[in-house]
Structure formats: structure tokens, C-alpha cells
CSV table of C-alpha atoms in Angstrom, one decimal:
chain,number,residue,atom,x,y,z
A,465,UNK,CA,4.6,4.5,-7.4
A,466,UNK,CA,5.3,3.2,-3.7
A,467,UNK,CA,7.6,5.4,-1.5
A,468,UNK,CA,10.8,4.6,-0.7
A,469,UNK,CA,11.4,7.2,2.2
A,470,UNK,CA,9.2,5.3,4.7
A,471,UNK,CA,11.7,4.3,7.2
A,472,UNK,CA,13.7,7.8,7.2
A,473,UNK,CA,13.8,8.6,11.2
A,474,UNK,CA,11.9,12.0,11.8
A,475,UNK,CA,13.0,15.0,14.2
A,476,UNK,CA,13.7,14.8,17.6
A,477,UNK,CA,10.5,14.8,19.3
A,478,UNK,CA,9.3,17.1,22.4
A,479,UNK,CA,6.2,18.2,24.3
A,480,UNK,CA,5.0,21.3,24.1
A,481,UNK,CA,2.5,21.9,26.6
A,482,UNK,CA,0.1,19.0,25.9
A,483,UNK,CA,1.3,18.6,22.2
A,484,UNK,CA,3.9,16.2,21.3
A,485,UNK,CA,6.1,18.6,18.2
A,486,UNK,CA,8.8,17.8,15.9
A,487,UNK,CA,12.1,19.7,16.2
A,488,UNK,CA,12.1,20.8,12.3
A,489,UNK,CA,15.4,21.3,11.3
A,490,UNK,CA,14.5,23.7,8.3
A,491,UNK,CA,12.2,25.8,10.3
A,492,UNK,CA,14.1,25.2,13.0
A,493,UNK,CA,11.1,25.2,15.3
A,494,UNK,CA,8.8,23.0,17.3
A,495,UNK,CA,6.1,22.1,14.8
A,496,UNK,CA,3.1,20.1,16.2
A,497,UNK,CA,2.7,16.7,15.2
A,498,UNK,CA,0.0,15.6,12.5
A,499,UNK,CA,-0.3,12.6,10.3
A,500,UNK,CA,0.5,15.6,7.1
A,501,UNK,CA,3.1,17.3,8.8
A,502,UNK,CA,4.8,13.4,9.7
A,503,UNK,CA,4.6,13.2,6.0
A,504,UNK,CA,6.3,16.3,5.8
A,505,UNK,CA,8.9,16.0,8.1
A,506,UNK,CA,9.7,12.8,5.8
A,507,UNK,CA,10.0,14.2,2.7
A,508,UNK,CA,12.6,16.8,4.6
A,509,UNK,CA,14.8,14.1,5.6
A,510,UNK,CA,14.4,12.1,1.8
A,511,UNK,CA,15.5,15.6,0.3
A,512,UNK,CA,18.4,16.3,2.6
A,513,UNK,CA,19.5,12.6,2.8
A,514,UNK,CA,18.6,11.3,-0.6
A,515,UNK,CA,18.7,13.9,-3.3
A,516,UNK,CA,21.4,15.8,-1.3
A,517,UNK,CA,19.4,19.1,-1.3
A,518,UNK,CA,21.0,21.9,0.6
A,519,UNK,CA,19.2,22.9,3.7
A,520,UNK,CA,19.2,26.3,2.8
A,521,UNK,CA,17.7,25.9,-0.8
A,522,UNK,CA,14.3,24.1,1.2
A,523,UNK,CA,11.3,25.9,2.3
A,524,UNK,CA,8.4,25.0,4.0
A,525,UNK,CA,4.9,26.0,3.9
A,526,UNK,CA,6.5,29.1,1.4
A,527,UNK,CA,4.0,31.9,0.6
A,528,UNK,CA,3.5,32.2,-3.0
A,529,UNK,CA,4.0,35.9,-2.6
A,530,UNK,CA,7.4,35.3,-1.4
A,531,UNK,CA,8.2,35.1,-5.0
A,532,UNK,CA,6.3,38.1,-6.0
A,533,UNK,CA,2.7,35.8,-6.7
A,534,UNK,CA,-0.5,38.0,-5.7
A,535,UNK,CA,-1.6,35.2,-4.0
A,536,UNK,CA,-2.2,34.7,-0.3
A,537,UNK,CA,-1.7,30.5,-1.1
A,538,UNK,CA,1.1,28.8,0.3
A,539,UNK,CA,3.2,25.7,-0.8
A,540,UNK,CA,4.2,22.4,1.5
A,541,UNK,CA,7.5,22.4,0.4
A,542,UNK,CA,9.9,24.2,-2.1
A,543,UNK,CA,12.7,23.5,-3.7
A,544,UNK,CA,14.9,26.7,-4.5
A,545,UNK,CA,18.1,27.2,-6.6
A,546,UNK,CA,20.1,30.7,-7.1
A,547,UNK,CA,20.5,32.1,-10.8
A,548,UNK,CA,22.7,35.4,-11.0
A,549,UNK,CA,21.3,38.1,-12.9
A,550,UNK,CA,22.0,41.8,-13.5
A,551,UNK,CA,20.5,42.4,-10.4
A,552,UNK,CA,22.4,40.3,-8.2
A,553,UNK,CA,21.9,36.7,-7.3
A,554,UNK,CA,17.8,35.5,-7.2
A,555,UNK,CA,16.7,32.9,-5.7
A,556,UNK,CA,14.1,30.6,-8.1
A,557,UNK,CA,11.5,27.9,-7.2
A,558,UNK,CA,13.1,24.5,-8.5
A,559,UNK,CA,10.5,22.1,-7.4
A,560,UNK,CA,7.0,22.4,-5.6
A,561,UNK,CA,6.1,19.6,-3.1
A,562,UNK,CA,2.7,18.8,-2.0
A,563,UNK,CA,2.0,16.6,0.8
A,564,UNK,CA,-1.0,15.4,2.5
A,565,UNK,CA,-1.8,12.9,5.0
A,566,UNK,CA,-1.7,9.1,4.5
A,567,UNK,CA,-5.3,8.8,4.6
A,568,UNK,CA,-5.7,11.1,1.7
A,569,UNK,CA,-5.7,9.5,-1.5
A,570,UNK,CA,-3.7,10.9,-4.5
A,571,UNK,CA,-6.9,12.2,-6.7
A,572,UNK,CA,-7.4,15.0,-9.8
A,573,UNK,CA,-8.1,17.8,-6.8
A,574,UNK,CA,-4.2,17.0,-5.4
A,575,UNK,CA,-2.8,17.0,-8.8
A,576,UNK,CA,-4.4,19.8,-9.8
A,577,UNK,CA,-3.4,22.0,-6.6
A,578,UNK,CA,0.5,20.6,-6.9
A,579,UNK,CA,0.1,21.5,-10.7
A,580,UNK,CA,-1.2,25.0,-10.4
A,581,UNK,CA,1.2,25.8,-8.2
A,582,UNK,CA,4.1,25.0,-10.1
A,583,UNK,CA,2.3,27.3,-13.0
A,584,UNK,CA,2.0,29.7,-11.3
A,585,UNK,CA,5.9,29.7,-9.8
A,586,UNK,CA,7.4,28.1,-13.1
A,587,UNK,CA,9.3,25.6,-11.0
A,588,UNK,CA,10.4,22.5,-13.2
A,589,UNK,CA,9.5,19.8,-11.0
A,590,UNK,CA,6.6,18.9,-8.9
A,591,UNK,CA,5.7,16.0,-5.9
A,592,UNK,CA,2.4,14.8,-4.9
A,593,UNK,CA,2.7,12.1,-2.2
A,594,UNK,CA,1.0,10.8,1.3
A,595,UNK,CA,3.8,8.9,2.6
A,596,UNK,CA,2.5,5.5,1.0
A,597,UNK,CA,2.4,6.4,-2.6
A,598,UNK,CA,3.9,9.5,-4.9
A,599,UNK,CA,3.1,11.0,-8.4
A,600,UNK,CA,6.3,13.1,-9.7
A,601,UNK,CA,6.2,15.5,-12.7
A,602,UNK,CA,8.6,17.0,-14.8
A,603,UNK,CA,8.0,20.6,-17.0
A,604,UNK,CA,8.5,19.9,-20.9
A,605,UNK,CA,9.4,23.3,-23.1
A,606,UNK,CA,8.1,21.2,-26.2
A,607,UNK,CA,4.4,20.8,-24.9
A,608,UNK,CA,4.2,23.0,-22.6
A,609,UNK,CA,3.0,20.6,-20.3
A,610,UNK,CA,4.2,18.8,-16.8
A,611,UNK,CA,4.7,15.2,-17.5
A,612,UNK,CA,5.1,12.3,-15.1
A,613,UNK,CA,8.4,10.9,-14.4
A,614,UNK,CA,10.0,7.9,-12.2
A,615,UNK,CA,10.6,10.2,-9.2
A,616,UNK,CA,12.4,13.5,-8.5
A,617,UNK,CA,15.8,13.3,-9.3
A,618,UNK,CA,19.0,14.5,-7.5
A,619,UNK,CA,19.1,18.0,-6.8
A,620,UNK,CA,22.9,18.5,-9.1
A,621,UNK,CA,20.7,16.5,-12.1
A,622,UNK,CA,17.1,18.6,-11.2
A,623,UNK,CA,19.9,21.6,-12.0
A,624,UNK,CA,20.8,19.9,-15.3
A,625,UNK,CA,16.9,19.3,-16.1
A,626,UNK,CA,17.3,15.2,-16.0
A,627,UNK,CA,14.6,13.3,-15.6
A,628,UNK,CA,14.0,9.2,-15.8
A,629,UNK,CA,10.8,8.7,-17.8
A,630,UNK,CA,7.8,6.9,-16.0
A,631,UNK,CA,7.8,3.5,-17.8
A,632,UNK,CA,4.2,2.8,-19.0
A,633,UNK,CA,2.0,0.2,-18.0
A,634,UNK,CA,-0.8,-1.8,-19.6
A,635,UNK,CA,-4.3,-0.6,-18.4
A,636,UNK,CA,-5.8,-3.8,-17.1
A,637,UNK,CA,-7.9,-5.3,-19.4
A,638,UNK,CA,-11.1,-7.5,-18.4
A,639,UNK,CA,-11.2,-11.1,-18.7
A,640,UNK,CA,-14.7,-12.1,-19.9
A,641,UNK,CA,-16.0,-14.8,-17.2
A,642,UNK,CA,-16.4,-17.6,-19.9
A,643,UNK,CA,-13.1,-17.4,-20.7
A,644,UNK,CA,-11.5,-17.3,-17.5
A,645,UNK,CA,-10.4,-21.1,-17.9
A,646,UNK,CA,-9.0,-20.8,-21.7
A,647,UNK,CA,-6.9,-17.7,-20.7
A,648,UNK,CA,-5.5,-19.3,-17.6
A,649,UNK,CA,-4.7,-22.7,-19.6
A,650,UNK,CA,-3.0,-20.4,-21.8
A,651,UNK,CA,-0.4,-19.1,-19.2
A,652,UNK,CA,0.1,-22.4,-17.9
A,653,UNK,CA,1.0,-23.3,-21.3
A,654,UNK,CA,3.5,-20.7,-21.6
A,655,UNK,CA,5.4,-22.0,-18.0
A,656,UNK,CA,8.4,-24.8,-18.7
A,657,UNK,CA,8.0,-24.9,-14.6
A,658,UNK,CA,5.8,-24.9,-11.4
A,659,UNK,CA,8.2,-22.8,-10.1
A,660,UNK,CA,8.3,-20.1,-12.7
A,661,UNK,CA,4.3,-18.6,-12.3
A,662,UNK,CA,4.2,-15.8,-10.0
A,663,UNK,CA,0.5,-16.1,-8.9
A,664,UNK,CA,-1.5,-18.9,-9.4
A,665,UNK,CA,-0.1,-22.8,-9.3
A,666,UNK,CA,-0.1,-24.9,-11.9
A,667,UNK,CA,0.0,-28.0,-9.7
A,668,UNK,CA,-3.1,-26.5,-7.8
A,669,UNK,CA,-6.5,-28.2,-8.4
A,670,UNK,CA,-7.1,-27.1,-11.3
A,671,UNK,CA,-11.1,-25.7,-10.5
A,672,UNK,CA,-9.8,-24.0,-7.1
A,673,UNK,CA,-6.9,-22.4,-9.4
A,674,UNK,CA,-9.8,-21.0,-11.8
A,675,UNK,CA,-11.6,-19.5,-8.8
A,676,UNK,CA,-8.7,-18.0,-7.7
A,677,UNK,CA,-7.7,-16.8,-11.0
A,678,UNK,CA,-11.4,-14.9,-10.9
A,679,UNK,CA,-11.0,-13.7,-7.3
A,680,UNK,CA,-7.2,-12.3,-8.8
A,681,UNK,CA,-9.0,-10.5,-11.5
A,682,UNK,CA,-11.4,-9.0,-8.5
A,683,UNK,CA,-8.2,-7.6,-6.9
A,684,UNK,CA,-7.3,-5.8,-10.2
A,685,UNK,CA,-10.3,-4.4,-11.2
A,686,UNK,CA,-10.2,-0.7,-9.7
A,687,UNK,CA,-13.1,0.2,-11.8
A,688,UNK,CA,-15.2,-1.8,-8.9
A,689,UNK,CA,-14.4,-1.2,-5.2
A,690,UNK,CA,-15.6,-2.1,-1.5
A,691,UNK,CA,-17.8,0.6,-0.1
A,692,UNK,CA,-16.4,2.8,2.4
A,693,UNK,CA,-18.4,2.3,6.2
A,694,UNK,CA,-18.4,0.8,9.2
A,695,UNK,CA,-18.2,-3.7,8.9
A,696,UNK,CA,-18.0,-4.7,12.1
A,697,UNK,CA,-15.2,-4.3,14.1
A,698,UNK,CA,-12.8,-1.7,11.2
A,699,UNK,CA,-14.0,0.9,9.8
A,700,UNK,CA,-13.2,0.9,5.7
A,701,UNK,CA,-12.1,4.4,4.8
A,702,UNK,CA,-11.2,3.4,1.5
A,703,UNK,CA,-10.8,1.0,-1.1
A,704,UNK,CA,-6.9,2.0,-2.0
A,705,UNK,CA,-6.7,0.0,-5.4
A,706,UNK,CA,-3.9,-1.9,-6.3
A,707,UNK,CA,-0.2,-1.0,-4.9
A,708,UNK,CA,2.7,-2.6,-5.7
A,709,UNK,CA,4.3,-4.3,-2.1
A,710,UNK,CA,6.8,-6.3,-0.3
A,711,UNK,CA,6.0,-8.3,2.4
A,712,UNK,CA,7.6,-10.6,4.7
A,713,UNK,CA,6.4,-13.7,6.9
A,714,UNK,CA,7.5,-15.5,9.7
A,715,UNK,CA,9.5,-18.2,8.2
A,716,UNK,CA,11.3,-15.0,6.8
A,717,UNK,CA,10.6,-15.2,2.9
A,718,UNK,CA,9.8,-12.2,1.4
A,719,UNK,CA,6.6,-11.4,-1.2
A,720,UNK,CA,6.9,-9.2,-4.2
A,721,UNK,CA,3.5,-8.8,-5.9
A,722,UNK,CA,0.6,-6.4,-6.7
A,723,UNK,CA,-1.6,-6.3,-3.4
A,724,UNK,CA,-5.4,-4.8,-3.1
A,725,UNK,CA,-5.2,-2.6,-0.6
A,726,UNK,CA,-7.7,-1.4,2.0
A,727,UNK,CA,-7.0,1.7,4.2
A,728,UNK,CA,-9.1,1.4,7.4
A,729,UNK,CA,-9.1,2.0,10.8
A,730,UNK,CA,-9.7,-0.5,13.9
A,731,UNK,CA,-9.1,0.1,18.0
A,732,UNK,CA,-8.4,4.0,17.3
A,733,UNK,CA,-5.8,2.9,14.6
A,734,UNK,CA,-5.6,4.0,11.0
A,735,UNK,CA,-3.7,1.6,8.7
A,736,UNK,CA,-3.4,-0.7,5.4
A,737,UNK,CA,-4.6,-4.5,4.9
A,738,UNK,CA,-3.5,-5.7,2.0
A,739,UNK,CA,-4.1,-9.0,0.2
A,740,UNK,CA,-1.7,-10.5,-3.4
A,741,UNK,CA,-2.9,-14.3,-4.6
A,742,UNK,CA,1.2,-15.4,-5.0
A,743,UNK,CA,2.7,-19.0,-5.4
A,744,UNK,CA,3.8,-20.7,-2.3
A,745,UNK,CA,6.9,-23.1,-2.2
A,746,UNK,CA,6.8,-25.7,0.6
A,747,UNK,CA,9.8,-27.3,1.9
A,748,UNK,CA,8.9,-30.8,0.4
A,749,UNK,CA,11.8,-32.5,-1.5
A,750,UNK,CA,10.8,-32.4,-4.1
A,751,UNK,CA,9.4,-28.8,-3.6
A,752,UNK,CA,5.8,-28.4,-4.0
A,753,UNK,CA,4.2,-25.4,-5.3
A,754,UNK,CA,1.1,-23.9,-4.2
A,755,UNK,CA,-1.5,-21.2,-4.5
A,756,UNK,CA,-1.5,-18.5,-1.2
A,757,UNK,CA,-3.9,-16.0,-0.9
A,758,UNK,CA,-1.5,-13.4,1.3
A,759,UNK,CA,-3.0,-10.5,3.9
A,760,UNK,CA,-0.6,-8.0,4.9
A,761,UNK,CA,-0.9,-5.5,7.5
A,762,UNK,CA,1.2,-2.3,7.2
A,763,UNK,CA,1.5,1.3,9.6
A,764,UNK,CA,3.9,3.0,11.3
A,765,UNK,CA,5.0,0.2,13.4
A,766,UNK,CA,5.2,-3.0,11.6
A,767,UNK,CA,4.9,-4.0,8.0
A,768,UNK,CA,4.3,-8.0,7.5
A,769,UNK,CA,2.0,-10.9,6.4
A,770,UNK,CA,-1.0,-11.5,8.9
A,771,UNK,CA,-2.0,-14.4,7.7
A,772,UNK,CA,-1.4,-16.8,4.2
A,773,UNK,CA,-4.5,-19.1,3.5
A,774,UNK,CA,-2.7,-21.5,1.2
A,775,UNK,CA,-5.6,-22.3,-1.4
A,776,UNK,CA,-5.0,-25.7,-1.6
A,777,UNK,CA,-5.2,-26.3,1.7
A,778,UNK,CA,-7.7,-24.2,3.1
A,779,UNK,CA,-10.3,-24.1,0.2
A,780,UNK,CA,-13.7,-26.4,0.1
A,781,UNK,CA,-14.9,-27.1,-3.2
A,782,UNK,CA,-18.5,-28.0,-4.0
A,783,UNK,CA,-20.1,-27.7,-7.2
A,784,UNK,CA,-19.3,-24.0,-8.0
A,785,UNK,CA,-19.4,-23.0,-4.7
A,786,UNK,CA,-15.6,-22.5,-2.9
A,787,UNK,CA,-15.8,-22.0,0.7
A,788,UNK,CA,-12.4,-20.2,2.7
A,789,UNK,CA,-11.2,-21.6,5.8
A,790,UNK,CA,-8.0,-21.3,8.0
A,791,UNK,CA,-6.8,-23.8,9.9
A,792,UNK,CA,-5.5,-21.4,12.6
A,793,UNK,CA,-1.9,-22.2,12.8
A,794,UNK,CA,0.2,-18.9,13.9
A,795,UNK,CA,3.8,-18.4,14.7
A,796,UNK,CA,5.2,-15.6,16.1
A,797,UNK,CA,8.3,-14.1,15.6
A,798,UNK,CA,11.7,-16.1,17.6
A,799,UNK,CA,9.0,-17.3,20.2
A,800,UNK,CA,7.9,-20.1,17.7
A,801,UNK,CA,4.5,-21.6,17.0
A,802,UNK,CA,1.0,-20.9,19.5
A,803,UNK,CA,-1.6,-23.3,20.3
A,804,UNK,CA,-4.6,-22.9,18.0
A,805,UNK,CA,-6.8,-23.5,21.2
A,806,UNK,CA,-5.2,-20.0,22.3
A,807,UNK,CA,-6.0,-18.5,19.5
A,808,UNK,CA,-9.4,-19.7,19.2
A,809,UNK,CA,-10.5,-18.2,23.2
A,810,UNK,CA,-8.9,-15.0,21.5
A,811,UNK,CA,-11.1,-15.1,18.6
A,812,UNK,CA,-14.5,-16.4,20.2
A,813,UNK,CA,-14.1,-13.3,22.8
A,814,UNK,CA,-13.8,-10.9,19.5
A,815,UNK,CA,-15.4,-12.4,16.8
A,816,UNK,CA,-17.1,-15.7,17.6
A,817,UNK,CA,-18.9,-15.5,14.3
A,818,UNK,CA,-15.9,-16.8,12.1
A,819,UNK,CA,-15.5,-20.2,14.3
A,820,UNK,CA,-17.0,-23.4,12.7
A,821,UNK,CA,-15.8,-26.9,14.4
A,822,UNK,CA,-12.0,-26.7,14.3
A,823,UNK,CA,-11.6,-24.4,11.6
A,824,UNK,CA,-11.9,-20.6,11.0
A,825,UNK,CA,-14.5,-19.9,8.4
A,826,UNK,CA,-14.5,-16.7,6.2
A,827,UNK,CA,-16.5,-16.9,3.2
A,828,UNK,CA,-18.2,-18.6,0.4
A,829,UNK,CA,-17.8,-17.5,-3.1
A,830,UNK,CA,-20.2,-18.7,-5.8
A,831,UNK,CA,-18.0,-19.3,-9.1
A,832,UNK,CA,-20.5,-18.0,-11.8
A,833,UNK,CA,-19.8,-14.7,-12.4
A,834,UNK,CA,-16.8,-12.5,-12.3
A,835,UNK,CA,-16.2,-11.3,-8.5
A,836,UNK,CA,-16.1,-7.7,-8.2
A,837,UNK,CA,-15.2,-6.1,-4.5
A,838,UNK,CA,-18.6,-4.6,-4.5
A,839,UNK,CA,-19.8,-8.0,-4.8
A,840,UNK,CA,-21.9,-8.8,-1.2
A,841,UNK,CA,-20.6,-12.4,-1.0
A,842,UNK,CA,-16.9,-10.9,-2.1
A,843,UNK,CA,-17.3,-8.1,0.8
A,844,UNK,CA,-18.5,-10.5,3.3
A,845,UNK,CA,-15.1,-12.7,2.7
A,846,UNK,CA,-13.0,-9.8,2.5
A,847,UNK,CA,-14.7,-8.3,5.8
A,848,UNK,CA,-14.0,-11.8,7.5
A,849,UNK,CA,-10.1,-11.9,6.2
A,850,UNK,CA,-9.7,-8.6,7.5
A,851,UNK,CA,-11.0,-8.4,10.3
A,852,UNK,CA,-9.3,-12.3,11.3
A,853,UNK,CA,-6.1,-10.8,10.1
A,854,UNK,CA,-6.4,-7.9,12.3
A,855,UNK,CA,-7.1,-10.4,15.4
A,856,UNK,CA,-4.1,-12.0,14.5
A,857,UNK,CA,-1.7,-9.4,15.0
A,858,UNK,CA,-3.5,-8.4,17.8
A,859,UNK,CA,-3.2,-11.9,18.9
A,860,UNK,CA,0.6,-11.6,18.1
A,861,UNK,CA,0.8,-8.2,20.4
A,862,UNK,CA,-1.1,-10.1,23.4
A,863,UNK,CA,1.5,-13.1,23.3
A,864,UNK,CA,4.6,-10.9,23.3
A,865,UNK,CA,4.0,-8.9,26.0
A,866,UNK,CA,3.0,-11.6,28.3
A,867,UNK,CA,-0.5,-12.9,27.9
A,868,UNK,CA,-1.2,-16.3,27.8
């Protein structure tokens, strides 16, 4: 699941030397800032704030053998409660927390370290996050076994052993490409409105709205991903899968959706672009619905739609071949709408390749087969939406502090 600690404020922040550090207020020492520890120092402020964990029961970067462990390992983060015995009042591990940096993803080698851990300290609970996502796990008596749960509970209910259980979801299945027009005719069927459908329009044209429908099953299919490299001007360090997101946009709506996400870097900066295929209300009376194909950009500063390419605006259809344009329009923030002559000089200085007459080109897909990310025509479109995106914001950036 998605974090929801994200915009907790960190510690004070000095210089040490030539390091910028963290006041911890556990530790209570300067700590060196890292992308893991920023993680870290996160997670400190959720448990304090959020689950209302006593300062004194958290530890950081414990020693196993701190609890009498012959092990020379060390935990992010612990979570201790006191149990009187017969000799005195003992502290116990309560939860084991295991961070890593946001770049990491959440794999088998992370659960199994968070996991082993916990084993080995018979704590109840354990945590596995980077910041963008988290796994949580409860201990069950009956199976012996650390299942997953919602999220880590409050630290009076971890006492009590209560736990929400992790709803389950529907592995996604593949839609065959011959039937991707039956199955989508189906859910259209099911709609008594426009406005109800959640992705795809049914007043869009209905053979752009069945090549979106296939580019929608792309985005779901984690079995298939964009290879990891350099494309041009970002560097892709991975193909995140799908993540559940909200994102707003400048007329101030917000989106709710499942978004493919792509952790990359670009200009020294490591972050997420992520792109949903959602329906799009225009302010027509009578409202009009649409088809938007949605990028969103999200790091530590600024979390918002780049660009929406409405589909049934901004998509050329010929034969089976649909071609992706933009028509360049770009508003930004209280200062209102550019000139897409600006933005073009921008563009043609950074990446001329994507200009064709008045429009921004970006890709043609061919509608026979299924479209996988590994595709090469599906990379070179998503290559060219993200890397336009990125332009955009830096675009955006330029603008407000002054250029022209």
C-alpha cells in the first residue's frame, strides 16, 4: 500500500562540517542526511505523531544482541514495550521496522531481512517501507506465520495484539487481444451514465476508446516492464508497477486511480512519473465526458499532473494505427495560461525531436496486438511522454522564477 506519512516535517536540519544532518530526536544526535535515513527520520515522526509511540519505547539502528541475539546484525528501527517478570521489569521487541531508500524497491530480499529479524527477536509486528510504498505484517500463534495486515496499528492496540486484515485483491487477469472490444462493450453495458466509468469514456470514439482500453491493460500488466537504461535525456531506474495515487491539476480537480509508475532520474534528480487513463469532465453544459491519459510527476517537492492528453482530442486515428499528440496548452499555477510559442522555443532547445507543425508529437501505436511496456513502439511513446512531461515542469520552474 501507498504511505501516508509523506508530508510529516523531518528534524531540524544543521551542517556538520560539509554534511547537512538531521537533529534526531531519539538518538538525540546529528545524523547525516541520506535518502534511507530521510526515510527513517519519517517513520520516527509517523510513530511518535501517528501511532502515539512513546519516545522511550523507539530505537534505532538496535543491535540484535541488545536483546541477548549472538548476532552482530542490527535493526532500522524497534519498537519496544515493558513486561514485568520475576526478575524485574524487561524490556521486549514489539515491532521491527525496516527501511530503505526510495529508490529501493520492496522485493523477496527486503521481506526476507525484515522477516528474519522479527524471528529471530519474536517481535509481533513488522514494517517494510521506502517512503513511497509499505508492506506491514502481523505474527499469528495459529500458523506460526507473519501475515500481512492493512498497516501497523496504534501502539495501546499493537499491546492488545489488533490488527486490521489486508483486504485482498484480484490478481489481474489478461484480456486476450481479440476480445478486447466484447469485454469493453460489456462494461459500457453495465454504466446507466457517462459519468459513472472511472477510466475509459463511453462517449469517446468508440476505436480510440478500444486502443486505449489496450494501452490501460499495458499499464496493468506487471508481468511485462520498461527496461531499465539510459532514453535520452532520464535515466529509467525502474519500472515501479502499478501504485495506487492521487493527483491534482491546475484547474484544481483531483485524480484517484491506479497509475504506472516509473522511478527515474533526470538533471541529477531522482523521482516518480506516473501515468492513469481516467475520465475527464469538461465544463460543457451539458457536461461532456472524455478519455485523459494523465502523467504525474511526484518527489520531495511537488506532487501533480504534468500533463493530461485528452484522447479525444489529441489522438489521430488511421486504420489501426493511433498516433499521440499534444496540443501544447499549459497553465501554471495563479499566474494563468502560457503561450504555446513559449513553450515550443523551450522544447526545441531540449528536445526538438517531438515538434511536428503546431503540435507536439509522441508516438504511434499499432492496434494489433496487445501493448506490453517492453513493446519498442510502447517505450518510444512512453519515453516521449516522459521526457515532454519532465520539460513541462521544468518549463513551469523557468516561468515562475522569472524567465520569459
Amino acid at each position: 500500500m501507498n504511505c501516508d506519512y509523506g508530508k510529516l516535517k523531518v528534524p531540524p536540519i544543521y551542517t556538520c562540517g560539509e554534511k547537512a544532518c538531521y537533529l534526531d530526536p531519539v538518538r538525540k544526535k546529528l545524523v547525516a542526511i541520506t535518502p534511507e535515513e530521510t526515510v527513517r527520520q519519517k517513520i520516527v515522526a509517523y510513530l511518535l505523531k501517528k501511532l502515539h509511540v512513546p519516545k522511550n519505547m523507539i530505537a534505532i539502528e538496535e543491535a540484535l544482541s541488545h536483546y541477548g541475539i549472538n548476532s552482530r546484525k542490527r535493526a532500522d528501527i524497534v519498537v519496544d514495550y515493558l513486561e514485568e517478570t520475576g526478575e524485574g521489569i524487561i524490556r521486549y521487541p514489539l515491532a521491527v521496522i525496516e527501511c530503505k531508500a526510495p529508490e529501493v524497491p520492496l522485493g523477496d530480499k527486503s521481506y526476507n531481512q525484515v522477516l528474519e529479524y522479527c524471528g529471530i527477536l519474536g517481535a509481533e509486528y513488522a514494517m517494510l517501507t521506502n517512503g513511497v510504498e509499505e508492506i506491514c505484517f502481523k505474527y499469528h500463534n495459529n500458523t506460526g506465520e507473519y501475515n500481512i495486515i492493512e498497516k501497523l496499528p496504534r501502539y495501546l492496540k499493537m499491546l492488545e495484539g489488533e490488527y486490521e486484515v489486508k483486504e485482498k485483491v484480484d490478481a489481474w487477469v489478461e484480456i486476450p487481444f481479440g476480445a478486447l472490444e466484447e469485454t469493453l462493450q460489456d462494461r459500457f453495458t453495465l454504466l446507466d451514465n457517462p459519468q459513472d466509468a472511472e477510466d475509459i469514456s463511453p462517449e469517446t470514439e468508440w476505436n480510440k476508446a478500444v486502443a486505449t482500453f489496450n494501452l490501460l491493460q499495458g499499464f496493468q500488466d506487471v508481468q511485462h516492464k520498461m527496461p531499465k537504461g539510459k532514453y535520452g535525456l532520464f535515466e529509467l531506474l525502474e519500472d515501479y508497477g502499478v501504485r495506487n495515487l492521487s493527483f491534482g491539476n491546475a484547474s484544481g480537480g483531483r485524480f484517484f486511480a491506479p497509475y504506472r509508475s516509473f522511478l527515474i532520474e533526470y538533471n541529477g534528480v531522482t523521482q516518480f512519473v506516473s501515468m492513469s487513463i481516467s475520465t475527464y469532465w469538461t465544463g460543457c453544459d451539458p457536461i461532456q465526458v472524455k478519455t485523459c491519459l494523465s502523467v504525474g510527476i511526484d518527489n520531495e517537492k511537488k506532487e501533480h499532473h504534468a500533463l493530461q492528453l485528452v484522447i479525444d482530442d489529441n489522438v489521430d486515428a488511421s486504420g489501426s494505427r493511433f498516433s499521440f499528440y499534444h496540443h501544447g496548452r499549459i497553465t501554471i499555477g495563479n499566474m494563468g495560461s502560457r503561450k504555446i510559442d513559449d513553450l515550443r522555443k523551450f522544447v526545441r532547445e531540449r528536445y526538438p525531436q517531438i515538434l511536428y507543425e503546431k503540435k507536439f508529437y509522441l508516438g504511434t501505436l499499432t492496434n494489433d496486438r496487445l501493448w506490453k511496456m517492453d513493446d519498442p513502439e510502447v517505450i518510444t511513446l512512453l519515453v516521449n511522454l516522459i521526457t515532454y512531461s519532465l520539460i513541462r515542469d521544468e518549463y513551469r520552474d523557468f516561468v515562475k522564477n522569472g524567465g520569459k
